[in-house]
Tab-separated table of C-alpha atoms in Angstrom:
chain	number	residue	atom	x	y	z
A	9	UNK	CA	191.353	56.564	-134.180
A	10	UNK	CA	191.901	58.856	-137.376
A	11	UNK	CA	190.853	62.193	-137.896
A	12	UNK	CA	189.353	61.099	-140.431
A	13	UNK	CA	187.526	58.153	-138.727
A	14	UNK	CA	186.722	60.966	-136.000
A	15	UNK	CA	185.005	63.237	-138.520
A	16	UNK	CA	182.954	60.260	-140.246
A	17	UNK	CA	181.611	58.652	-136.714
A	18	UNK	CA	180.981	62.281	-135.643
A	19	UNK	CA	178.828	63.010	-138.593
A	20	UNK	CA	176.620	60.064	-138.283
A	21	UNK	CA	176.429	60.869	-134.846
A	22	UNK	CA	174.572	63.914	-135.676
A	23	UNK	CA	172.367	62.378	-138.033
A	24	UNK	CA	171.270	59.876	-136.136
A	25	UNK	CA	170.264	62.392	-133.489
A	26	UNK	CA	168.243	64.467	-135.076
A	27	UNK	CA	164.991	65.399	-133.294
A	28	UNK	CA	162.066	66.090	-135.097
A	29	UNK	CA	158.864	68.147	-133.801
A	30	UNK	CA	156.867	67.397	-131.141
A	31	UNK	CA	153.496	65.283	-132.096
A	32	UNK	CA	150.197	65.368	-129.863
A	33	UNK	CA	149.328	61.666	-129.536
A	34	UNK	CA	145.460	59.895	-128.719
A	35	UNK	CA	142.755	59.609	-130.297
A	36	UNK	CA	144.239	60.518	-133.874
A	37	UNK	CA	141.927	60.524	-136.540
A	38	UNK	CA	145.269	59.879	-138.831
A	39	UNK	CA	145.931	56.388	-139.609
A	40	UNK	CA	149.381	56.930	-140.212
A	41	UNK	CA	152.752	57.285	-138.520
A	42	UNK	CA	154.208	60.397	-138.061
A	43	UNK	CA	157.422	61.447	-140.171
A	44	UNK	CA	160.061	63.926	-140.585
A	45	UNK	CA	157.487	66.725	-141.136
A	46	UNK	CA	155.219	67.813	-138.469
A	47	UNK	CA	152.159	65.136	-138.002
A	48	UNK	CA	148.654	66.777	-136.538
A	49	UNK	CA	146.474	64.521	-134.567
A	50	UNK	CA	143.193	65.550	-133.330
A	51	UNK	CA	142.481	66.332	-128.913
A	52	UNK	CA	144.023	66.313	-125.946
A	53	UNK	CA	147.098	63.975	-125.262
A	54	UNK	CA	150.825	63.626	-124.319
A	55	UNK	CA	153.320	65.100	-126.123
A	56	UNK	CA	156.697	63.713	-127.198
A	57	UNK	CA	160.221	64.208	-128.886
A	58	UNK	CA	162.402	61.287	-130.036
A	59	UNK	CA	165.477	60.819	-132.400
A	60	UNK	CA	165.618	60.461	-135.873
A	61	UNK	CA	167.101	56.943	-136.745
A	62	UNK	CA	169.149	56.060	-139.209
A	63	UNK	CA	168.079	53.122	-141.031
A	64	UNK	CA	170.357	50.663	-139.905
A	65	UNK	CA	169.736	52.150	-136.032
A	66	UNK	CA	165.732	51.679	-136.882
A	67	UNK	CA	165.425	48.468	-137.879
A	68	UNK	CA	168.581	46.687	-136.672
A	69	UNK	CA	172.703	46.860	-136.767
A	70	UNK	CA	174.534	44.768	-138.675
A	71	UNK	CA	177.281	42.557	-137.283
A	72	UNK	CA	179.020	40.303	-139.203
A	73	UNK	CA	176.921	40.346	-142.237
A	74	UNK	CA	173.910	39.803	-140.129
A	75	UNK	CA	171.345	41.970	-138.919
A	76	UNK	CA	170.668	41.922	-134.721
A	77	UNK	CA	167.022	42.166	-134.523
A	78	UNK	CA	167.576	42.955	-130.513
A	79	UNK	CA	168.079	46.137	-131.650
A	80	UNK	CA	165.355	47.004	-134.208
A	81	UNK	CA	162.529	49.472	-133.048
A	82	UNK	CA	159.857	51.311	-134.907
A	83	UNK	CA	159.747	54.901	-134.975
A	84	UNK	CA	159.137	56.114	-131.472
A	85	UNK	CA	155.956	57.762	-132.484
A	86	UNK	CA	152.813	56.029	-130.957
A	87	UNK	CA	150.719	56.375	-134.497
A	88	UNK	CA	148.849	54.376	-136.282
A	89	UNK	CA	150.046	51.753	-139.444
A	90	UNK	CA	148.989	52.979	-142.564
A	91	UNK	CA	145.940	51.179	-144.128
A	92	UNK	CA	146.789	51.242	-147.751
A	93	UNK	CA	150.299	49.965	-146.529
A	94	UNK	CA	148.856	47.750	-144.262
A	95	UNK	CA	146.701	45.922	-147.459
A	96	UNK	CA	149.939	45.893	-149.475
A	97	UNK	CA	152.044	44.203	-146.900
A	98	UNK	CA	148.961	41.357	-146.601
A	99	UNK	CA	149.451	40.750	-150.238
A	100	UNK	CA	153.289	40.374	-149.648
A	101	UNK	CA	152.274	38.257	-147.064
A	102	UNK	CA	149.988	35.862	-149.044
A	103	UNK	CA	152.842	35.482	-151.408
A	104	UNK	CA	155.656	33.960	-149.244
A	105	UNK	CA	153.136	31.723	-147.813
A	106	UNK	CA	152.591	30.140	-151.431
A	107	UNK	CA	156.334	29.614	-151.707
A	108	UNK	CA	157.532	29.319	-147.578
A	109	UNK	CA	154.579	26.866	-146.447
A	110	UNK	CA	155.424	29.715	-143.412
A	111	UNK	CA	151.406	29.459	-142.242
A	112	UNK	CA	152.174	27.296	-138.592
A	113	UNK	CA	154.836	30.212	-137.810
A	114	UNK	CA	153.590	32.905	-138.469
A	115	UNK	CA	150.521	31.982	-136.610
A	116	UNK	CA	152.674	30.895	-133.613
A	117	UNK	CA	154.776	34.724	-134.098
A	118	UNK	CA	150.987	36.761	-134.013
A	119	UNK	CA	149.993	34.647	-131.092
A	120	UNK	CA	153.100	34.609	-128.693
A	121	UNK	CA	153.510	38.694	-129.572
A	122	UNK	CA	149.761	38.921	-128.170
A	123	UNK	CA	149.834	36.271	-125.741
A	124	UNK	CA	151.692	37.593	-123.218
A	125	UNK	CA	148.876	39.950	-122.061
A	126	UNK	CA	148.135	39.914	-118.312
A	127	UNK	CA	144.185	41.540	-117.493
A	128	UNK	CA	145.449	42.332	-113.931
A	129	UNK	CA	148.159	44.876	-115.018
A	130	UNK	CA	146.066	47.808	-116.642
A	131	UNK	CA	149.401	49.935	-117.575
A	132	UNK	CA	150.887	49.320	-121.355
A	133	UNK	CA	152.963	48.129	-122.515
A	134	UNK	CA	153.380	46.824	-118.922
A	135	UNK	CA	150.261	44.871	-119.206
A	136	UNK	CA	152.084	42.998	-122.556
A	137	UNK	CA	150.197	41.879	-125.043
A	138	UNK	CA	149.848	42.704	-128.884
A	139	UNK	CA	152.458	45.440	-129.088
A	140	UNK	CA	155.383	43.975	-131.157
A	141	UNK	CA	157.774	43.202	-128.670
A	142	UNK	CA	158.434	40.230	-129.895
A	143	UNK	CA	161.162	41.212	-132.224
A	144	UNK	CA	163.481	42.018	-129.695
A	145	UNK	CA	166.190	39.714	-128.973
A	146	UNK	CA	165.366	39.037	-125.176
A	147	UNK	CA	162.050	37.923	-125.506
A	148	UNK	CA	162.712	35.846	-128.436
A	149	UNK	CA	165.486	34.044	-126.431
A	150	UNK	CA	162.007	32.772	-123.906
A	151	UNK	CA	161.942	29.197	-124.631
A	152	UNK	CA	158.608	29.088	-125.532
A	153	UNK	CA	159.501	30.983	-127.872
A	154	UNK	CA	162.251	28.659	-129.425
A	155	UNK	CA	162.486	29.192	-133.754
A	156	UNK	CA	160.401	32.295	-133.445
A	157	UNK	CA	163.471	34.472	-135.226
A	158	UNK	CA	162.833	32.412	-138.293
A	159	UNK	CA	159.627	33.971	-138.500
A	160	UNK	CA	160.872	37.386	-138.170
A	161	UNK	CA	163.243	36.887	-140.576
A	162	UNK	CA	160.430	36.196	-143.044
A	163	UNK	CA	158.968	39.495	-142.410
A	164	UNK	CA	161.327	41.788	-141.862
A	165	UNK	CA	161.588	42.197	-145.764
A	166	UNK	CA	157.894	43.062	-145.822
A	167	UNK	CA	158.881	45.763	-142.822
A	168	UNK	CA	161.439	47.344	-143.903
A	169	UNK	CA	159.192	47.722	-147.273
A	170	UNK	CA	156.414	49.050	-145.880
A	171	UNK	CA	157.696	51.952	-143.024
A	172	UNK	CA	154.252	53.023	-141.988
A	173	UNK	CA	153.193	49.420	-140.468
A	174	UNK	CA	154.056	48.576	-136.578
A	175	UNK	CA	155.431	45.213	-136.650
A	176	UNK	CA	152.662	44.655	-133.755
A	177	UNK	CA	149.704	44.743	-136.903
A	178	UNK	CA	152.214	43.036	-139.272
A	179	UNK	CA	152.484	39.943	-136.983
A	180	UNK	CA	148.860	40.010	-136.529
A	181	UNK	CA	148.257	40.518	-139.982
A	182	UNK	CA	150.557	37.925	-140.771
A	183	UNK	CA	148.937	35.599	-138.690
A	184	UNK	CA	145.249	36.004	-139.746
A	185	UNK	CA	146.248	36.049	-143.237
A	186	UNK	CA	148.227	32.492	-142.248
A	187	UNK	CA	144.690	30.964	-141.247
A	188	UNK	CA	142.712	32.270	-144.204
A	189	UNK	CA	144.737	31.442	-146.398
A	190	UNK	CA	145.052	27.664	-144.831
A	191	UNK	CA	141.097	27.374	-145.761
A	192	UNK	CA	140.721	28.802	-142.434
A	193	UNK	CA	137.843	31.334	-141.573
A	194	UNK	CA	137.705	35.041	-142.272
A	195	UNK	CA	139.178	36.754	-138.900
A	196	UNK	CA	137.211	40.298	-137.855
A	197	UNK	CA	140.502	41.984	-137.308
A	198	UNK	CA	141.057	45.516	-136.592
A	199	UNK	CA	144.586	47.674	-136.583
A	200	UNK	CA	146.391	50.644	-135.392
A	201	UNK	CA	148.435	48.588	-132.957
A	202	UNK	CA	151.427	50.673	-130.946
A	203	UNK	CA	154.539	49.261	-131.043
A	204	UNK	CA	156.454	49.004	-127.775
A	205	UNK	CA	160.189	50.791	-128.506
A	206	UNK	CA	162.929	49.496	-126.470
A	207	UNK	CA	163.849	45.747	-125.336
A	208	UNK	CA	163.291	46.909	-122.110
A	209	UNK	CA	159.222	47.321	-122.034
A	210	UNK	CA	159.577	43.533	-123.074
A	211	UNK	CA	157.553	41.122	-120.674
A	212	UNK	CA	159.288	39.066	-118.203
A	213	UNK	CA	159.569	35.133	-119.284
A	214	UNK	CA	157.011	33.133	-118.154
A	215	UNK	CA	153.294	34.353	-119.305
A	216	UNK	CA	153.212	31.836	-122.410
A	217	UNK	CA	151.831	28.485	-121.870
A	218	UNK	CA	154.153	25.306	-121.629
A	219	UNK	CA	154.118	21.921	-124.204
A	220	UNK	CA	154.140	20.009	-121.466
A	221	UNK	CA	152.972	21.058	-117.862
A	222	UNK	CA	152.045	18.601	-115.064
A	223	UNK	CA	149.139	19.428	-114.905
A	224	UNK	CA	147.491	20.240	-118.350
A	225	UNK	CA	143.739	21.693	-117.547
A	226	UNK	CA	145.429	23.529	-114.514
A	227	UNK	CA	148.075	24.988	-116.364
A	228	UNK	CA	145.650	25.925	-119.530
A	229	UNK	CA	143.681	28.141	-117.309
A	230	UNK	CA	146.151	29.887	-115.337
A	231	UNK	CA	147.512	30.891	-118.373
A	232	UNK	CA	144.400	32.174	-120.782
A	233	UNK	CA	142.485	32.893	-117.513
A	234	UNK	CA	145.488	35.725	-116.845
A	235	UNK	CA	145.066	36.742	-120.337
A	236	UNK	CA	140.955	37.376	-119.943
A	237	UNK	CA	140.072	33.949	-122.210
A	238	UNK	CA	137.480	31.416	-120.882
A	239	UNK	CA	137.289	27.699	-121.365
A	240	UNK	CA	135.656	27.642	-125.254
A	241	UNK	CA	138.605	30.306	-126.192
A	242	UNK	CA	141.168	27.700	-125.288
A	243	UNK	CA	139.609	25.007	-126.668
A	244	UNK	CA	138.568	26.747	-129.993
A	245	UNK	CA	142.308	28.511	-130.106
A	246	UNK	CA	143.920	24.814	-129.495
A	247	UNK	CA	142.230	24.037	-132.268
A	248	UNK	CA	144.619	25.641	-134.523
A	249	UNK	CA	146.821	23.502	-134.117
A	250	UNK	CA	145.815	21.108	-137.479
A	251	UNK	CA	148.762	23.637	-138.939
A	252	UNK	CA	152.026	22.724	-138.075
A	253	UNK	CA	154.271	20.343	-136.189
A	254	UNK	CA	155.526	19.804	-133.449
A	255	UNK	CA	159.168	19.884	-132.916
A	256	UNK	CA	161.044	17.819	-130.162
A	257	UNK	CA	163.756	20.720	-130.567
A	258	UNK	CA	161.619	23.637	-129.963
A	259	UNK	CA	159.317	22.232	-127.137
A	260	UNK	CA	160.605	19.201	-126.396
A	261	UNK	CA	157.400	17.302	-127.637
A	262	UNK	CA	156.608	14.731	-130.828
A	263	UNK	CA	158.722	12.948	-133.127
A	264	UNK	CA	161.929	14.022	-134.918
A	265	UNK	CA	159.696	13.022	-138.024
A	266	UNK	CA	157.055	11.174	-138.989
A	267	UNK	CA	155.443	9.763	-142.839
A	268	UNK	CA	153.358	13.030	-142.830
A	269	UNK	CA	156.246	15.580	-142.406
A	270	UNK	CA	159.688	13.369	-143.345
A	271	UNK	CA	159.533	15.129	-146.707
A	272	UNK	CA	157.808	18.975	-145.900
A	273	UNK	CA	156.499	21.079	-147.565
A	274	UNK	CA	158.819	23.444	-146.089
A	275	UNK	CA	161.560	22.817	-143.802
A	276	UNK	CA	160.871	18.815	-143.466
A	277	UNK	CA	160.884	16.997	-139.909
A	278	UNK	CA	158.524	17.293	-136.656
A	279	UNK	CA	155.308	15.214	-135.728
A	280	UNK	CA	152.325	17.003	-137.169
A	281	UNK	CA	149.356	16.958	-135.047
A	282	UNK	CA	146.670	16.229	-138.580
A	283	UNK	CA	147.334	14.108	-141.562
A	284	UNK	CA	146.738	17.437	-143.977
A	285	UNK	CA	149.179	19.708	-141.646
A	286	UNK	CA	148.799	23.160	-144.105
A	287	UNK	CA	144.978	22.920	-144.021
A	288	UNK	CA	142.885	24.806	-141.563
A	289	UNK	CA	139.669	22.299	-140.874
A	290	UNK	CA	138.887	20.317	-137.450
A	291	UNK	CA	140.886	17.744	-137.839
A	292	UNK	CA	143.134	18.291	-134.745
A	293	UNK	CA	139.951	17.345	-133.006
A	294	UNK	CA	139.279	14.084	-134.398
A	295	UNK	CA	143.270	12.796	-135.704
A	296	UNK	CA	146.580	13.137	-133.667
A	297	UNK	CA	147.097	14.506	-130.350
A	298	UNK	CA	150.892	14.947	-129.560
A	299	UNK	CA	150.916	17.407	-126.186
A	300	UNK	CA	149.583	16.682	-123.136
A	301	UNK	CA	147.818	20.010	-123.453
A	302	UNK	CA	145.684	17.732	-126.294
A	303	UNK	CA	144.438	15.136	-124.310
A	304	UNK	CA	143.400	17.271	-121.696
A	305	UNK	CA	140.880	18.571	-123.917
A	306	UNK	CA	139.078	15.540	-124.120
A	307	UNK	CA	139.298	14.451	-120.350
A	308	UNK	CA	138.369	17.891	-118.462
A	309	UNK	CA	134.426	18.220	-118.746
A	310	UNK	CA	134.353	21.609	-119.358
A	311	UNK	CA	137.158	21.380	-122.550
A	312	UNK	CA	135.625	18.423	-123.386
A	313	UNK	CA	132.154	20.089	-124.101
A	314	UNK	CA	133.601	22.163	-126.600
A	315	UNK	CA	135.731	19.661	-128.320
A	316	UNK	CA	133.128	16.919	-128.986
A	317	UNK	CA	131.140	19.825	-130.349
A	318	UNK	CA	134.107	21.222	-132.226
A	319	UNK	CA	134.618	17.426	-133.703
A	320	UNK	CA	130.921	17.580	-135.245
A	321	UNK	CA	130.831	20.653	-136.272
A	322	UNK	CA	133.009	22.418	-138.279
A	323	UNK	CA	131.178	25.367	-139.069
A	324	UNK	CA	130.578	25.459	-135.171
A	325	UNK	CA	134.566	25.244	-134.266
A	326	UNK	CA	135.086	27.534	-137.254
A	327	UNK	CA	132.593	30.350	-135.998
A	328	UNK	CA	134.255	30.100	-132.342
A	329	UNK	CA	137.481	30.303	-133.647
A	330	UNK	CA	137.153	33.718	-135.450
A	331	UNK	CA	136.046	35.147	-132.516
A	332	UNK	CA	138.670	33.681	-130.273
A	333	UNK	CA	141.426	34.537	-132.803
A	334	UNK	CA	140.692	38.049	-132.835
A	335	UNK	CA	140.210	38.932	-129.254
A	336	UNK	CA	143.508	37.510	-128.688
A	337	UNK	CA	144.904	39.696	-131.449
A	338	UNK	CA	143.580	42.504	-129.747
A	339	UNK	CA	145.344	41.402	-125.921
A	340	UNK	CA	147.040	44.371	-124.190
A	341	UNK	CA	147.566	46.716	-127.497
A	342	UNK	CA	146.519	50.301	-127.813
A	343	UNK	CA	144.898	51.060	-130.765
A	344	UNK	CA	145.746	54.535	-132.547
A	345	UNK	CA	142.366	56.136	-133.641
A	346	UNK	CA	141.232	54.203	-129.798
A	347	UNK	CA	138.777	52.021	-131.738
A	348	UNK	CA	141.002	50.689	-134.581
A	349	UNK	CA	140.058	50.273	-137.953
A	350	UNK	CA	139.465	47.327	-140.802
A	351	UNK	CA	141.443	46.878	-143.451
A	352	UNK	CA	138.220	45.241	-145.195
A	353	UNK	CA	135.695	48.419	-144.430
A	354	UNK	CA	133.332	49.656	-146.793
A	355	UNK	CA	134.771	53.245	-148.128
A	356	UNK	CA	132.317	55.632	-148.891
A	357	UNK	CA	131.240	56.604	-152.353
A	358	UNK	CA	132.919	59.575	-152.976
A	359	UNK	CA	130.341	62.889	-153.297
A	360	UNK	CA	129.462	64.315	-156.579
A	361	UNK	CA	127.270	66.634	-156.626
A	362	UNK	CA	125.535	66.004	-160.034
A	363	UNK	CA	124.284	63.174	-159.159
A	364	UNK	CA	122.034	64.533	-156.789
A	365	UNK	CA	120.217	67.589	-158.559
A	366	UNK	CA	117.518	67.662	-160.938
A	367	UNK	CA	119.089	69.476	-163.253
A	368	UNK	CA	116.419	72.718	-163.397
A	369	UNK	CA	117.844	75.598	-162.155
């Protein structure tokens, strides 16, 4: 190697190890991350140092021309996203679904990120769950995870846009915005999600349900039982599944393409489980059933309860759904403040004092 070559790599050596201060972390009353000057938060807590990345260090390296996502990480500072942030990437979000028919993906990316929560491990981010782990390499390589990059691809734009979100609330942003903006009901979500920041606190392969188990209702319920769901949750979660397709090259399930999906929108190809694949309604509950994870639904007694009720009622299936959606959102993260906050909470008026005297001295 050069001296000169020497010099450059030794100079972005330092800069990419720069340490900045200390921050107390838990129970912050800041809803934002902490940055290159010194962030307060409020009580007792841990403290901790960490590196300064550089930006191609923070959010992946490029090889090739390409970026490697197995390498991206948020700052290592366990604050929360920043709410005004947080409502500008939503919009950004709302906009590539009117031009990406993205919704079925992004739904999928929110899901599998939270999904992987297991009630009986009470450490994080050992416990999985929603902490953003998904973007690393090795867990997107799980097969049921199979496409999952595309989605990631879609919104690492709006991440490296907006530094003060954790890609643990963007894919749950993402994927409640997906369903409300498929006609689907309004979601009670909550953020200040931590994200997880090394491939190695990924979880091990295995905690996501299968397409195609051999036995369905067994396999449903060791699954969302681990996770701390009941028998409505699964049924009113499987029930988002009027968006999207099912493709024989992801999970091995449905039809290269069918009259529905032969021509998109989006990427065309797959066997959609509804007629109206980008609407969120309760048709999956009344049209096409493609996995045997479906069927089961209408052959277990206690699944089926909730699916004949879920095929009369919409409003019903709707009302169970929002709940459902969110809890699952909410799987295995830690929230920074503890209790989260809404993006869609009443501020209060600002003070003025003139408004409340008399006047009279």
């Amino acid at each position: 190697m050069s001296s000169a070559s020497m010099t450059s790599a030794a100079t972005a050596t330092s800069a990419a190890t720069r340490i900045l201060p200390s921050i107390t972390i838990a129970n912050c009353t800041s809803r934002r991350f902490c940055s290159s000057s010194r962030a307060s938060f409020s009580t007792t807590a841990v403290r901790t140092s960490f590196p300064r990345l550089l930006p191609l260090e923070r959010w992946g390296r490029v090889a090739g021309g390409k970026v490697d996502y197995s390498v991206a990480s948020s700052p290592k500072c366990a604050a929360a996203s920043d709410i005004e942030q947080l409502r500008s990437a939503r919009e950004d979000v709302k906009e590539i679904l009117k031009t990406t028919f993205c919704h079925p993906i992004l739904v999928r990316l929110g899901w599998h990120d939270a999904g992987t929560y297991n009630k009986n491990i009470e450490e994080w981010p050992q416990r999985g769950g929603a902490n953003g782990s998904l973007r690393f390499e090795i867990e997107l390589k799980h097969a049921a995870n199979a496409g999952l990059v595309n989605a990631l691809k879609l919104l690492q734009p709006i991440k490296d846009k907006y530094t003060n979100v954790t890609y643990a609330d963007l894919f749950q942003l993402a994927s409640a915005t997906a369903i409300e903006e498929a006609g689907g009901p309004k979601i009670p979500m909550k953020y200040g999600r931590v994200d997880v920041s090394e491939a190695e606190q990924c979880p091990e392969e295995g905690r996501l349900p299968d397409a195609g188990p051999t036995s369905p209702a067994a396999h449903l319920r060791d699954v969302f039982y681990m996770m701390g769901l009941n028998d409505k949750e699964i049924v009113a979660l499987s029930g988002a599944h009027t968006l999207g397709r099912s493709r024989p090259e992801r999970s091995g399930w449905g039809k290269a393409e069918t009259k529905y999906t032969k021509d998109g929108p989006g990427a065309p190809g797959g066997q959609s489980w509804t007629v109206q694949w980008l609407k969120f309604d309760n048709s999956y509950f009344k049209d096409l059933l493609v996995l045997p994870t479906d069927a089961v639904l209408f052959e277990d007694p206690s699944f089926k309860e909730y699916a004949k009720k879920y095929a009369e009622s919409e409003d019903a299936f709707f009302k169970d759904y929002a709940e459902a959606h969110a809890k699952l959102s909410n799987l295995g993260a830690m929230f920074v403040p503890s209790e989260g906050f809404s993006l869609d909470e009443v501020q209060p008026e600002k003070f003025v004092a003139a408004k409340h005297s008399s006047g009279k001295a």
